[in-house]
Short mmCIF file of C-alpha atoms in Angstrom, two decimals:
data_model
loop_
_atom_site.label_atom_id
_atom_site.label_comp_id
_atom_site.label_asym_id
_atom_site.label_seq_id
_atom_site.Cartn_x
_atom_site.Cartn_y
_atom_site.Cartn_z
CA UNK I 1 35.86 -0.03 49.84
CA UNK I 2 34.39 -2.89 51.82
CA UNK I 3 31.78 -4.24 49.47
CA UNK I 4 28.10 -4.90 49.23
CA UNK I 5 27.70 -5.89 52.88
CA UNK I 6 28.34 -2.39 54.28
CA UNK I 7 26.51 -0.32 51.69
CA UNK I 8 27.23 3.02 53.37
CA UNK I 9 30.74 2.84 51.97
CA UNK I 10 30.32 0.72 48.84
CA UNK I 11 27.22 0.87 46.64
CA UNK I 12 25.40 -2.35 45.91
CA UNK I 13 24.98 -3.66 42.39
CA UNK I 14 23.03 -1.22 40.25
CA UNK I 15 22.77 1.25 43.12
CA UNK I 16 21.91 4.87 42.39
CA UNK I 17 22.17 7.81 44.72
CA UNK I 18 20.29 11.10 44.64
CA UNK I 19 21.02 14.37 46.45
CA UNK I 20 19.13 14.69 49.77
CA UNK I 21 16.88 17.66 50.41
CA UNK I 22 18.15 19.76 53.33
CA UNK I 23 15.29 21.56 55.09
CA UNK I 24 12.49 19.07 55.69
CA UNK I 25 11.44 16.14 57.82
CA UNK I 26 10.95 12.54 56.77
CA UNK I 27 7.56 10.90 57.14
CA UNK I 28 8.86 9.07 60.24
CA UNK I 29 9.80 12.33 61.99
CA UNK I 30 13.55 12.58 61.47
CA UNK I 31 15.41 15.54 59.91
CA UNK I 32 15.81 14.77 56.22
CA UNK I 33 19.37 16.11 56.07
CA UNK I 34 20.38 13.70 58.85
CA UNK I 35 18.64 10.69 57.33
CA UNK I 36 19.86 8.34 54.61
CA UNK I 37 16.76 6.85 52.97
CA UNK I 38 17.16 3.48 51.28
CA UNK I 39 14.74 1.55 49.07
CA UNK I 40 14.49 -1.90 50.63
CA UNK I 41 15.99 -4.63 48.48
CA UNK I 42 13.07 -7.03 48.94
CA UNK I 43 10.17 -4.55 49.05
CA UNK I 44 7.67 -4.94 51.85
CA UNK I 45 8.75 -7.33 54.60
CA UNK I 46 6.31 -10.15 55.37
CA UNK I 47 7.80 -10.65 58.86
CA UNK I 48 8.99 -7.25 60.17
CA UNK I 49 8.72 -8.27 63.84
CA UNK I 50 10.99 -11.31 63.40
CA UNK I 51 14.46 -10.11 64.42
CA UNK I 52 15.84 -13.24 66.03
CA UNK I 53 18.82 -14.09 63.78
CA UNK I 54 18.76 -17.74 64.89
CA UNK I 55 15.58 -17.99 62.84
CA UNK I 56 14.86 -16.65 59.37
CA UNK I 57 14.54 -12.96 60.11
CA UNK I 58 13.93 -9.60 58.39
CA UNK I 59 17.51 -9.47 57.14
CA UNK I 60 16.98 -6.92 54.35
CA UNK I 61 15.81 -4.15 56.69
CA UNK I 62 19.32 -3.14 57.81
CA UNK I 63 20.08 -5.80 60.40
CA UNK I 64 22.79 -7.30 58.21
CA UNK I 65 24.52 -4.00 57.39
CA UNK I 66 23.89 -1.95 60.51
CA UNK I 67 23.00 -4.18 63.44
CA UNK I 68 24.71 -7.52 63.71
CA UNK I 69 28.47 -7.90 63.96
CA UNK I 70 30.72 -10.59 62.47
CA UNK I 71 34.08 -12.06 63.36
CA UNK I 72 35.41 -11.47 59.85
CA UNK I 73 33.97 -9.27 57.14
CA UNK I 74 34.76 -9.37 53.43
CA UNK I 75 35.61 -6.85 50.73
CA UNK I 76 33.29 -8.34 48.12
CA UNK I 77 34.99 -6.37 45.35
CA UNK I 78 38.19 -8.37 45.81
CA UNK I 79 37.08 -11.36 47.88
CA UNK I 80 39.51 -10.35 50.63
CA UNK I 81 38.37 -10.99 54.24
CA UNK I 82 39.39 -8.78 57.15
CA UNK I 83 38.83 -8.88 60.93
CA UNK I 84 35.82 -7.10 62.37
CA UNK I 85 35.02 -8.48 65.83
CA UNK I 86 38.07 -10.73 65.70
CA UNK I 87 41.51 -9.53 66.72
CA UNK I 88 43.31 -10.75 63.61
CA UNK I 89 42.81 -14.02 61.78
CA UNK I 90 42.34 -17.40 63.52
CA UNK I 91 45.37 -19.42 64.52
CA UNK I 92 45.38 -22.89 62.95
CA UNK I 93 46.35 -25.41 65.63
CA UNK I 94 46.70 -28.58 63.56
CA UNK I 95 47.94 -29.70 60.15
CA UNK I 96 44.45 -30.80 59.07
CA UNK I 97 42.94 -27.33 59.50
CA UNK I 98 40.26 -28.57 61.86
CA UNK I 99 41.34 -26.88 65.11
CA UNK I 100 41.33 -23.09 65.46
CA UNK I 101 42.06 -20.47 68.11
CA UNK I 102 40.00 -17.28 67.86
CA UNK I 103 40.81 -13.99 69.55
CA UNK I 104 38.37 -11.07 69.64
CA UNK I 105 38.98 -7.37 70.12
CA UNK I 106 38.43 -6.12 73.67
CA UNK I 107 36.31 -3.01 74.08
CA UNK I 108 33.34 -4.01 71.90
CA UNK I 109 29.94 -3.62 73.56
CA UNK I 110 26.36 -4.54 72.77
CA UNK I 111 24.07 -1.56 72.30
CA UNK I 112 22.65 -1.99 75.82
CA UNK I 113 26.11 -1.54 77.37
CA UNK I 114 26.95 -5.21 78.00
CA UNK I 115 30.47 -6.16 76.92
CA UNK I 116 30.88 -8.58 74.04
CA UNK I 117 33.05 -11.59 74.94
CA UNK I 118 33.67 -15.11 73.64
CA UNK I 119 30.89 -16.24 75.98
CA UNK I 120 28.42 -14.82 73.44
CA UNK I 121 30.06 -16.82 70.63
CA UNK I 122 30.14 -20.05 72.62
CA UNK I 123 26.54 -19.60 73.76
CA UNK I 124 25.45 -19.09 70.14
CA UNK I 125 27.28 -22.25 69.06
CA UNK I 126 25.85 -24.35 71.88
CA UNK I 127 22.31 -23.02 71.36
CA UNK I 128 22.50 -23.68 67.63
CA UNK I 129 23.20 -27.36 68.29
CA UNK I 130 20.79 -27.78 71.19
CA UNK I 131 17.82 -26.43 69.21
CA UNK I 132 18.92 -27.22 65.67
CA UNK I 133 15.69 -29.08 64.91
CA UNK I 134 13.55 -26.07 65.86
CA UNK I 135 15.68 -23.09 64.80
CA UNK I 136 15.76 -22.18 61.11
CA UNK I 137 18.99 -20.20 60.66
CA UNK I 138 21.79 -22.20 62.32
CA UNK I 139 22.96 -24.39 59.46
CA UNK I 140 26.51 -23.00 59.30
CA UNK I 141 27.27 -23.75 62.94
CA UNK I 142 25.71 -27.20 62.94
CA UNK I 143 27.23 -28.30 59.63
CA UNK I 144 30.69 -26.80 60.08
CA UNK I 145 31.54 -27.22 63.76
CA UNK I 146 32.22 -30.30 65.84
CA UNK I 147 29.57 -30.34 68.53
CA UNK I 148 30.89 -29.51 72.00
CA UNK I 149 34.40 -28.74 70.72
CA UNK I 150 34.39 -25.08 71.76
CA UNK I 151 36.65 -24.17 74.64
CA UNK I 152 36.84 -20.89 76.53
CA UNK I 153 40.40 -19.73 77.26
CA UNK I 154 39.57 -16.27 78.63
CA UNK I 155 37.11 -13.43 77.92
CA UNK I 156 38.69 -12.74 74.54
CA UNK I 157 40.12 -16.11 73.48
CA UNK I 158 38.50 -19.41 72.54
CA UNK I 159 39.20 -22.58 70.56
CA UNK I 160 36.89 -24.62 68.36
CA UNK I 161 37.10 -27.60 66.02
CA UNK I 162 35.44 -28.29 62.69
CA UNK I 163 33.98 -31.59 61.51
CA UNK I 164 36.35 -31.74 58.55
CA UNK I 165 39.19 -29.77 56.98
CA UNK I 166 38.13 -26.12 56.70
CA UNK I 167 40.42 -23.89 54.70
CA UNK I 168 37.46 -21.51 54.37
CA UNK I 169 36.81 -21.29 58.13
CA UNK I 170 36.89 -17.48 58.25
CA UNK I 171 34.31 -17.24 55.45
CA UNK I 172 32.02 -19.91 56.85
CA UNK I 173 32.02 -18.57 60.40
CA UNK I 174 32.41 -14.95 59.28
CA UNK I 175 31.06 -13.43 56.08
CA UNK I 176 30.96 -15.03 52.65
CA UNK I 177 29.75 -12.76 49.85
CA UNK I 178 26.81 -10.67 51.11
CA UNK I 179 26.17 -12.20 54.53
CA UNK I 180 26.84 -14.87 57.11
CA UNK I 181 25.26 -18.10 58.27
CA UNK I 182 26.62 -17.58 61.78
CA UNK I 183 24.88 -14.73 63.59
CA UNK I 184 26.14 -14.13 67.13
CA UNK I 185 23.44 -13.36 69.71
CA UNK I 186 23.80 -11.76 73.17
CA UNK I 187 24.01 -14.43 75.84
CA UNK I 188 22.63 -12.14 78.55
CA UNK I 189 19.40 -11.68 76.54
CA UNK I 190 18.91 -15.15 75.03
CA UNK I 191 20.09 -17.50 77.80
CA UNK I 192 17.30 -16.63 80.29
CA UNK I 193 14.72 -17.56 77.62
CA UNK I 194 15.46 -21.27 77.86
CA UNK I 195 13.40 -23.28 75.36
CA UNK I 196 11.53 -20.11 74.34
CA UNK I 197 14.60 -19.10 72.32
CA UNK I 198 13.13 -21.07 69.41
CA UNK I 199 10.03 -18.84 69.15
CA UNK I 200 11.54 -15.59 70.47
CA UNK I 201 10.97 -12.77 67.96
CA UNK I 202 13.40 -10.30 69.52
CA UNK I 203 11.27 -7.23 68.73
CA UNK I 204 13.43 -4.96 70.90
CA UNK I 205 16.89 -6.23 69.92
CA UNK I 206 20.32 -5.20 71.12
CA UNK I 207 23.02 -5.07 68.48
CA UNK I 208 26.78 -5.07 68.02
CA UNK I 209 26.79 -2.72 65.03
CA UNK I 210 27.03 1.11 65.15
CA UNK I 211 23.26 1.49 64.72
CA UNK I 212 20.33 0.34 66.78
CA UNK I 213 16.72 0.00 65.73
CA UNK I 214 14.68 3.11 66.49
CA UNK I 215 11.26 1.93 65.25
CA UNK I 216 9.60 -0.09 62.51
CA UNK I 217 6.34 -0.38 60.63
CA UNK I 218 4.36 -3.43 61.83
CA UNK I 219 2.99 -3.67 58.28
CA UNK I 220 6.51 -4.15 56.97
CA UNK I 221 6.96 -1.06 54.78
CA UNK I 222 9.78 0.64 56.69
CA UNK I 223 12.37 0.29 59.46
CA UNK I 224 14.28 3.18 61.05
CA UNK I 225 17.79 2.96 62.50
CA UNK I 226 19.62 5.44 64.71
CA UNK I 227 23.38 5.76 65.18
CA UNK I 228 24.52 4.69 68.63
CA UNK I 229 25.97 7.38 70.89
CA UNK I 230 28.77 4.93 71.65
CA UNK I 231 29.26 3.92 68.00
CA UNK I 232 33.03 3.71 68.54
CA UNK I 233 32.42 0.70 70.85
CA UNK I 234 30.50 -1.16 68.13
CA UNK I 235 31.60 -4.02 65.89
CA UNK I 236 33.11 -1.83 63.19
CA UNK I 237 33.32 1.47 65.02
CA UNK I 238 37.11 1.28 64.64
CA UNK I 239 36.61 2.15 60.96
CA UNK I 240 35.31 5.63 61.79
CA UNK I 241 32.05 7.39 62.59
CA UNK I 242 29.14 6.63 60.21
CA UNK I 243 27.99 9.90 58.68
CA UNK I 244 24.21 9.41 58.79
CA UNK I 245 22.52 9.84 62.16
CA UNK I 246 19.44 7.99 60.93
CA UNK I 247 18.97 5.38 58.21
CA UNK I 248 15.48 4.65 56.97
CA UNK I 249 14.76 1.53 54.95
CA UNK I 250 11.48 1.97 53.13
CA UNK I 251 9.57 0.31 50.33
CA UNK I 252 8.47 2.92 47.78
CA UNK I 253 6.40 0.46 45.77
CA UNK I 254 6.62 -0.81 42.19
CA UNK I 255 9.57 0.27 40.10
CA UNK I 256 7.70 2.91 38.11
CA UNK I 257 6.55 4.53 41.37
CA UNK I 258 10.02 4.24 42.89
CA UNK I 259 11.66 5.91 39.92
CA UNK I 260 9.47 8.99 40.29
CA UNK I 261 10.03 9.09 44.06
CA UNK I 262 13.75 8.77 43.50
CA UNK I 263 14.12 11.74 41.15
CA UNK I 264 12.03 13.78 43.62
CA UNK I 265 14.65 13.06 46.31
CA UNK I 266 12.25 11.11 48.49
CA UNK I 267 15.02 8.55 48.94
CA UNK I 268 18.75 8.36 48.31
CA UNK I 269 19.83 4.82 47.48
CA UNK I 270 18.29 2.11 45.34
CA UNK I 271 19.92 -1.29 45.35
CA UNK I 272 18.34 -2.47 42.12
CA UNK I 273 16.60 -0.81 39.19
CA UNK I 274 16.17 -2.10 35.68
CA UNK I 275 18.30 -0.45 32.97
CA UNK I 276 15.23 1.27 31.51
CA UNK I 277 14.34 2.81 34.88
CA UNK I 278 17.93 3.91 35.42
CA UNK I 279 17.93 5.67 32.05
CA UNK I 280 14.60 7.34 32.83
CA UNK I 281 15.82 8.54 36.23
CA UNK I 282 19.06 9.92 34.80
CA UNK I 283 17.11 11.76 32.11
CA UNK I 284 14.92 13.50 34.70
CA UNK I 285 17.57 14.49 37.24
CA UNK I 286 21.16 15.57 36.84
CA UNK I 287 21.79 14.57 40.46
CA UNK I 288 21.30 10.84 39.90
CA UNK I 289 24.58 8.95 40.11
CA UNK I 290 25.15 5.33 39.14
CA UNK I 291 27.97 2.84 39.64
CA UNK I 292 29.34 3.94 36.26
CA UNK I 293 28.49 7.25 34.52
CA UNK I 294 28.12 5.57 31.10
CA UNK I 295 26.53 2.39 29.77
CA UNK I 296 26.52 -0.15 31.39
CA UNK I 297 25.49 1.77 34.49
CA UNK I 298 25.81 -0.99 37.05
CA UNK I 299 28.63 -3.21 38.31
CA UNK I 300 29.01 -6.04 35.81
CA UNK I 301 30.68 -8.22 38.43
CA UNK I 302 27.39 -8.95 40.16
CA UNK I 303 27.75 -11.64 42.80
CA UNK I 304 24.33 -12.99 41.79
CA UNK I 305 23.56 -14.86 38.59
CA UNK I 306 20.67 -13.93 36.29
CA UNK I 307 18.71 -16.20 34.01
CA UNK I 308 15.59 -18.24 33.42
CA UNK I 309 14.46 -20.25 36.44
CA UNK I 310 12.11 -23.23 36.45
CA UNK I 311 9.89 -24.31 39.34
CA UNK I 312 11.19 -27.86 39.55
CA UNK I 313 8.45 -29.07 41.90
CA UNK I 314 5.62 -28.07 39.59
CA UNK I 315 4.57 -30.07 36.54
CA UNK I 316 5.70 -30.15 33.80
CA UNK I 317 8.89 -28.40 34.98
CA UNK I 318 9.66 -31.28 37.33
CA UNK I 319 10.66 -33.28 34.23
CA UNK I 320 14.31 -32.82 33.16
CA UNK I 321 13.31 -33.46 29.53
CA UNK I 322 10.90 -30.51 29.58
CA UNK I 323 13.46 -28.20 31.15
CA UNK I 324 16.07 -29.22 28.58
CA UNK I 325 13.62 -28.66 25.73
CA UNK I 326 12.76 -25.19 26.98
CA UNK I 327 16.40 -24.31 27.61
CA UNK I 328 17.42 -25.39 24.11
CA UNK I 329 14.53 -23.49 22.53
CA UNK I 330 15.37 -20.18 24.22
CA UNK I 331 17.49 -17.49 22.62
CA UNK I 332 19.46 -16.58 25.75
CA UNK I 333 21.02 -13.58 24.05
CA UNK I 334 17.56 -12.11 23.52
CA UNK I 335 16.56 -13.03 27.07
CA UNK I 336 19.48 -10.97 28.38
CA UNK I 337 18.76 -8.08 26.04
CA UNK I 338 15.08 -7.97 26.95
CA UNK I 339 15.59 -8.42 30.69
CA UNK I 340 18.69 -6.29 31.28
CA UNK I 341 19.12 -4.32 28.06
CA UNK I 342 22.19 -6.40 27.34
CA UNK I 343 23.96 -5.31 30.53
CA UNK I 344 25.07 -8.74 31.70
CA UNK I 345 27.96 -11.19 31.52
CA UNK I 346 26.99 -14.46 29.83
CA UNK I 347 27.78 -17.65 31.71
CA UNK I 348 27.28 -21.30 30.91
CA UNK I 349 26.90 -22.44 34.51
CA UNK I 350 24.58 -21.23 37.31
CA UNK I 351 27.26 -19.06 38.93
CA UNK I 352 28.16 -15.45 38.29
CA UNK I 353 31.28 -14.94 36.17
CA UNK I 354 33.34 -12.49 38.25
CA UNK I 355 37.08 -12.00 38.83
CA UNK I 356 36.71 -14.01 42.05
CA UNK I 357 34.68 -16.94 40.73
CA UNK I 358 36.54 -17.19 37.41
CA UNK I 359 39.61 -18.89 38.90
CA UNK I 360 37.54 -21.03 41.25
CA UNK I 361 34.77 -22.28 38.95
CA UNK I 362 35.18 -21.28 35.34
CA UNK I 363 38.80 -21.89 34.40
CA UNK I 364 38.87 -25.46 35.82
CA UNK I 365 35.84 -26.27 33.65
CA UNK I 366 37.66 -25.53 30.41
CA UNK I 367 39.31 -28.56 28.82
CA UNK I 368 42.91 -28.42 27.68
CA UNK I 369 43.87 -25.75 30.20
CA UNK I 370 42.57 -22.91 27.98
CA UNK I 371 41.31 -20.07 30.19
CA UNK I 372 38.14 -18.20 29.45
CA UNK I 373 38.39 -14.56 28.50
CA UNK I 374 35.92 -11.73 28.96
#
């Protein structure tokens, strides 16, 4: 199980799966029995043509899970990282943990047939710094790395330095939780653009993952992916062949509409439904499966926190006194019961209480060394 980031193997929080219908076509022209249909996490995309990962892009349409590749992935169920593009973990070259040697696996290719090398990594680092004031998704590189410190050793080996001690280097430059702040781009595509890299939308992208984009809806309702013929040369092709030939991300509308579409097998995977909708779907179809077969139906170790949020830039919520008054007047137990039918873990700080975060955040907050218990 590799966690929320590669949902084909591990279901996301609250995910439900239905049984696909065999003998029919999808509305985008693919055989239904060869197509995994997924309700998009964020509904309709407002920027479906933006697929340049150096800018804020349409990440929830499959690019994160299927397209881009990362040096190190993470099993989000345990918090354990593992190499994906990298050939093992980085070698620490100094006592301060600021100097690292990275090796990548040979034999990984972009979807257009160009080999992936450390030149792509170094180009991405250099471009992130050069255009940091214009690009909108390069914060990890520019805040973590020492500018100009990258050094090419050979096609598969490089060294780089960080600004300060980085015991979490593999998470910062790889994957932390659901995604990464360092998205590697193909040098052979981006370098010829020059300054235009800052406005490049990348509507016909090449990818490192085992899928490539087949087509998408310019109105933002769906995006279709197709498994690469050379999937074994992709970023995580070493893990085995993905079973679905096509993967369709589609927005099926409001939750009440989605629930009906789901029990009719119009789609297979939903990454979030309310407890009431889950109960209604299970009551209408014996084929609906959830993270757990009994209440609570979803994974209680959600990496995201739930609660009441205030718009702190809008009056009167910009006043700490008002926010405190509202917080103290709320019955948070009833909030949780009404919002999630009681299927939540209470927490006193704005961080999810999970087996991973408990030792890092929660236990140190308790005075007298007494550890919190579930």
